[in-house]
XYZ file of C-alpha atoms in Angstrom:
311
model
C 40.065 -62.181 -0.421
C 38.516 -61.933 3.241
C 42.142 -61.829 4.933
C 42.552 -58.885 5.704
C 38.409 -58.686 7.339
C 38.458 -58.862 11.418
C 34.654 -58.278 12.307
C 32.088 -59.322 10.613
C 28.307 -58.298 11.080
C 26.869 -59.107 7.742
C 25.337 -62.268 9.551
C 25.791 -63.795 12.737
C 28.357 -61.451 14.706
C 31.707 -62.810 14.453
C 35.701 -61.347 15.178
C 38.820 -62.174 14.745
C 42.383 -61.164 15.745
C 45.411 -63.009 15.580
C 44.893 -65.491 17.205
C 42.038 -66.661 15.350
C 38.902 -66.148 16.340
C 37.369 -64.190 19.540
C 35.168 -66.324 21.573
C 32.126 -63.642 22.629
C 29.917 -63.944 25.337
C 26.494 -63.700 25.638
C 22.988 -61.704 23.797
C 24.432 -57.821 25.827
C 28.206 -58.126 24.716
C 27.075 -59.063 21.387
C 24.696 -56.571 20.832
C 26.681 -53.556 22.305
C 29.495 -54.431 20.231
C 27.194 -54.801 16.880
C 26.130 -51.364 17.916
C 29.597 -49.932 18.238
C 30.782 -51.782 14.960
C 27.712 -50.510 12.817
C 28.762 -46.956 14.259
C 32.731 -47.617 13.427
C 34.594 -44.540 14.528
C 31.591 -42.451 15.637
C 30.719 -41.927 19.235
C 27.654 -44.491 20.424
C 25.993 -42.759 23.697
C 25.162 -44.959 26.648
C 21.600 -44.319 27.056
C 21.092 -45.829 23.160
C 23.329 -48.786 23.985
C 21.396 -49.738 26.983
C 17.786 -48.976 24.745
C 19.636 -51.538 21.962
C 20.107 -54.009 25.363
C 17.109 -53.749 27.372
C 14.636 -51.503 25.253
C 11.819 -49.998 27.525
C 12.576 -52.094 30.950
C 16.549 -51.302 31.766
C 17.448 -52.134 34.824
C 18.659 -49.561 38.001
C 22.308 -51.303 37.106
C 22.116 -50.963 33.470
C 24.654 -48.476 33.261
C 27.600 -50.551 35.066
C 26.499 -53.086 33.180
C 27.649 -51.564 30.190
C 31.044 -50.318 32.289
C 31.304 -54.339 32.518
C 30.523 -55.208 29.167
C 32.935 -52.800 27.781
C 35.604 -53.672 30.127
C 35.245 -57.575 29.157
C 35.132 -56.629 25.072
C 38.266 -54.066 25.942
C 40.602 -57.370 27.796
C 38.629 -59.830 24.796
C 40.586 -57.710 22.121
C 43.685 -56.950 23.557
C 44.080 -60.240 24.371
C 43.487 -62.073 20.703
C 45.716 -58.704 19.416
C 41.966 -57.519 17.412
C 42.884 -54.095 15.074
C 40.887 -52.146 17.224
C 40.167 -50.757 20.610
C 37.032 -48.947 22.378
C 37.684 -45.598 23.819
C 35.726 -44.035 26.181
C 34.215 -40.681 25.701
C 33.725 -37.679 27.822
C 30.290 -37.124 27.477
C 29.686 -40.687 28.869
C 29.355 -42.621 25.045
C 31.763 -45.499 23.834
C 33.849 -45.464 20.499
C 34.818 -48.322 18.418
C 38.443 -46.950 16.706
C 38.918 -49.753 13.715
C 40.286 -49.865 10.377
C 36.787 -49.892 7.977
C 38.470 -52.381 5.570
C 38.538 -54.496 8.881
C 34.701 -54.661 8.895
C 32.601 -56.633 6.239
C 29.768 -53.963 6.567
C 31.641 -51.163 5.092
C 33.608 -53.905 2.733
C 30.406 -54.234 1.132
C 29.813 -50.281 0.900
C 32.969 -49.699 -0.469
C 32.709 -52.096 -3.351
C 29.163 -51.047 -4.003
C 29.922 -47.543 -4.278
C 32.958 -48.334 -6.856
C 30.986 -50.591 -8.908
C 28.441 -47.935 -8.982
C 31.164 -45.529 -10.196
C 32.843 -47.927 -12.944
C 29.279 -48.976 -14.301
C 28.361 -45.318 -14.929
C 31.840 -45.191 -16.842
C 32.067 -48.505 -18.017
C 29.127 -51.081 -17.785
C 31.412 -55.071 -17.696
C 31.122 -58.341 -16.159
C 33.676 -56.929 -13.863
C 31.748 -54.585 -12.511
C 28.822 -57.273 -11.982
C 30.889 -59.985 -10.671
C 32.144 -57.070 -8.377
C 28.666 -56.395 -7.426
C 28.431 -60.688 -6.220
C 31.687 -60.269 -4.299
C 29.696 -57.561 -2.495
C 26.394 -59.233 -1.887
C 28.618 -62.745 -1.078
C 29.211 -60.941 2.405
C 26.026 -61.104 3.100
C 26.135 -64.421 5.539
C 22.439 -63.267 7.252
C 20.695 -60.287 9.205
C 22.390 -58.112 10.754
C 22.202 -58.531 14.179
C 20.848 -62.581 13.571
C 20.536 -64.473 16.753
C 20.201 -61.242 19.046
C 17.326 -60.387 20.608
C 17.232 -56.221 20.258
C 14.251 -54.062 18.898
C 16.741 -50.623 18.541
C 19.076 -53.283 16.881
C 16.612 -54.385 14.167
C 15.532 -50.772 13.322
C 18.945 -49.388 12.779
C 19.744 -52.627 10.437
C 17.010 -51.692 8.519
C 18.893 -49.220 6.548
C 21.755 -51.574 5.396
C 19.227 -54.166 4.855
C 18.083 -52.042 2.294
C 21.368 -50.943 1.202
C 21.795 -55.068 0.071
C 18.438 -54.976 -1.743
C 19.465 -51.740 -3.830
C 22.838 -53.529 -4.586
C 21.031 -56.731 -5.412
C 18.569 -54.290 -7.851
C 21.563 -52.427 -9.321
C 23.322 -55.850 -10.153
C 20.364 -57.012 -12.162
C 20.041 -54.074 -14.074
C 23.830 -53.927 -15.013
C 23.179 -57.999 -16.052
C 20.602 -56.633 -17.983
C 21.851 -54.071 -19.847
C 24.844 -56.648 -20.452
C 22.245 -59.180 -22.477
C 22.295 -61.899 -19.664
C 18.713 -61.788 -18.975
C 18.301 -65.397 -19.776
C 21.257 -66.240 -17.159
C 19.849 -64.332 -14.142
C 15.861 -64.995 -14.943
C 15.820 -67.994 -12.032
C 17.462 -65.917 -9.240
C 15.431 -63.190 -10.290
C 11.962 -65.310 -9.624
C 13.690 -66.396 -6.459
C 14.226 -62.610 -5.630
C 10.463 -61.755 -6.376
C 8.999 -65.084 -4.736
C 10.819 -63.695 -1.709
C 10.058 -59.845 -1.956
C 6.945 -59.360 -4.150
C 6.229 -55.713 -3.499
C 9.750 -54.922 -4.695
C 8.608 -52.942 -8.029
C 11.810 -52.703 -9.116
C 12.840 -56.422 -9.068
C 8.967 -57.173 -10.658
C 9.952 -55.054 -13.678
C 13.212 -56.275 -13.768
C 11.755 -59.909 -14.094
C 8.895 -58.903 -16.355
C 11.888 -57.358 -18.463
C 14.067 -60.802 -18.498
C 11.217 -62.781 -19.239
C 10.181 -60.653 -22.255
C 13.888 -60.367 -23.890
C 13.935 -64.257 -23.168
C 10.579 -64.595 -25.915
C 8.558 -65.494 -22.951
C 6.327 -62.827 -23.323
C 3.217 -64.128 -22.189
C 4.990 -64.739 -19.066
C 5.640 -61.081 -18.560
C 2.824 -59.650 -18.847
C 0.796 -62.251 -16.521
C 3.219 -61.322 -14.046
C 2.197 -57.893 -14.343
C -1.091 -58.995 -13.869
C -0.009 -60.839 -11.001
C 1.780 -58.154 -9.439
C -1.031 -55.471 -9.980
C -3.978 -57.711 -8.411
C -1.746 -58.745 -5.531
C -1.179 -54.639 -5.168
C -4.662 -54.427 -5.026
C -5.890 -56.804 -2.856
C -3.228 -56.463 -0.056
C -1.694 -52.937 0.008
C -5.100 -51.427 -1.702
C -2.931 -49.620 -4.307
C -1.752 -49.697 -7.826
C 1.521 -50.546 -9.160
C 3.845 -47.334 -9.311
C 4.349 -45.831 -12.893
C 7.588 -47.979 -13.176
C 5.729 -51.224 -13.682
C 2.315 -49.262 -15.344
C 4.902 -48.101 -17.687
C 6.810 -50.984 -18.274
C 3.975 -52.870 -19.106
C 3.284 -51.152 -22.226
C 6.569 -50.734 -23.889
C 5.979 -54.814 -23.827
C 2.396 -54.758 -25.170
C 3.890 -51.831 -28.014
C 7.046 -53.933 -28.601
C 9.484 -51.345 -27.827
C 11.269 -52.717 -24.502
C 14.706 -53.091 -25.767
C 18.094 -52.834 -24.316
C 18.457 -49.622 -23.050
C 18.537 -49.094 -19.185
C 15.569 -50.029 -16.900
C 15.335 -47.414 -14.004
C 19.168 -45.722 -13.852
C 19.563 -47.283 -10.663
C 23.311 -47.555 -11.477
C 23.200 -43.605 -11.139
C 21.951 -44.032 -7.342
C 23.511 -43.451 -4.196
C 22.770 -46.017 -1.426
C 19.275 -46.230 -0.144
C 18.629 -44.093 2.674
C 15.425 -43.695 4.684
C 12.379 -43.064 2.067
C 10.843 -39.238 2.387
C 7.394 -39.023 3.647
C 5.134 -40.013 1.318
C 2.879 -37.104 -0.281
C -0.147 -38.258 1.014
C 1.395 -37.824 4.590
C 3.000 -34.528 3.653
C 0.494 -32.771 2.794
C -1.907 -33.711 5.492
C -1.366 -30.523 7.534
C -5.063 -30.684 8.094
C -5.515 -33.823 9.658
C -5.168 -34.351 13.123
C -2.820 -35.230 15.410
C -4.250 -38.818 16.144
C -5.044 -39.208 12.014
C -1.463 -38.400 11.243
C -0.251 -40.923 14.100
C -2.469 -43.511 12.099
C -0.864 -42.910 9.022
C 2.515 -43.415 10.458
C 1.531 -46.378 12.326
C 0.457 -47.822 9.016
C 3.665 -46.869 7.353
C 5.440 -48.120 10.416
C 3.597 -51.378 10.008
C 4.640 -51.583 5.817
C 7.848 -51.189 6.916
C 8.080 -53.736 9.209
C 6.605 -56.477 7.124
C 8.872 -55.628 4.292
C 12.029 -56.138 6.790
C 10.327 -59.181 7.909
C 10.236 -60.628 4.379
C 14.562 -59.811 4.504
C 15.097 -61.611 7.190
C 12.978 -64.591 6.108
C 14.984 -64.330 2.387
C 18.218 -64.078 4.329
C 17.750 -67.064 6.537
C 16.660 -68.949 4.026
C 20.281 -68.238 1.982
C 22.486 -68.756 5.285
């Protein structure tokens, strides 16, 4: 199934040409060519490759040492006969040309975004079990083992991409009838990631189809003092919602959130509070995105953790 795959990211970085597999070396080479792989085919400048390297503190060499880690991954795949090469552009970047069915990472996007078409057609355990081939490249973090603030940002996106996959493949299990067969991973999914609404209610849902009712709603409960007490918030209408179609009886089969109907996950809109705070000042509206910042950062932290722990 993997055969035809040469670099894969979804995890620990690994390559392979044909000659088997491409012995890397160390935390720079690994890191620039993560970089270069997560922008397949698009121009990477030098001055972000050396801020995914050294961050704040580059050295005065740090732009021949990029020359020399390019040159090293450039002899590295011609050498094990890798599908790809790295070009050099004229306005100074570096360009990763490769085949994306060569690379897990847009493996996985491509057989999201067709289950996502064939469930909106066609709902089947095809389409779900098409949806686990999909998550089963997920080996890790992206970027796992390398030590790179820009790195960990830009994951952050496809790290969310897998959670909205994971989400989606529930839902389609759901409206399928096998909420008693996914109800463990799904506690395993909200153990991990509790302020997930969207895996909450798909739990509460299982739970009530399985006649464990009772169970439901004192996760809502759950859920909504945890809300409280550590994000000083409510649960979002979703779950508010949710909660009493249970209580009136009337949660039956029909779809949860039309997630199925969603395109990948991209970076979330300023909330409304933030937007429209055009009166506040400059330092208040730093302090709200600091706090976002900071939300956003725990919840990645909470990936990692759940993606270590399934390596």
């Amino acid at each position: 199934m993997l055969g035809h795959l040469s670099f894969f990211v979804l995890g620990a970085l690994t390559v392979h040409g044909e000659r088997g597999e491409i012995a890397l070396g160390g935390n720079r080479q690994r890191i620039l060519l993560t970089m270069l792989l997560i922008e397949a085919n698009r121009v990477v400048g030098v001055e972000r490759l050396i801020d995914a390297i050294w961050g704040e503190a580059p050295p005065s060499s740090a732009r021949s040492q990029i020359r020399i880690c390019v040159s090293g991954l450039r002899r590295l795949l011609t050498k094990a006969r890798a599908a790809a090469s790295i070009e050099t552009h004229p306005s100074g970047g570096y360009q990763l040309r490769v085949s994306q069915d060569a690379v897990d990472l847009y493996h996985f996007e491509n057989l999201v975004a067709r289950a996502r078409t064939e469930a909106r057609e066609a709902p089947s355990e095809a389409v779900a079990l098409q949806l686990q081939e999909a998550l089963g490249l997920w080996r890790g973090p992206i970027g796992a083992g390398l030590d790179s603030a820009l790195l960990e940002t830009v994951a952050l996106k496809y790290h969310e991409d897998r959670h909205a996959a994971i989400e989606c493949r529930f839902e389609l299990e759901l409206q399928l009838g096998q909420h008693r067969q996914v109800l463990g991973e799904l506690a395993r999914c909200v153990a991990q990631h509790p302020f997930r609404e969207t895996l909450c209610a798909q739990l509460m849902l299982a739970l009530h189809r399985s006649g464990r009712t009772a169970e439901a709603l004192a996760l809502y409960r759950d859920t909504s003092r945890r809300f409280t007490e550590e994000l000083g918030i409510e649960p979002g209408a979703r779950l508010r919602e949710l909660e009493q179609l249970i209580l009136g009886g009337e949660a039956g089969q029909e779809p949860l959130v039309g997630l199925l109907r969603r395109e990948p996950i991209r970076p979330a809109a300023p909330c409304p509070e933030t937007a429209a705070a055009s009166d506040l000042t400059p330092e208040d509206r730093i302090a709200l995105l600091e706090e976002e910042l900071a939300a956003l950062r725990e919840e990645h932290a909470r990936s990692l953790r759940g993606l270590s722990g399934r390596a």
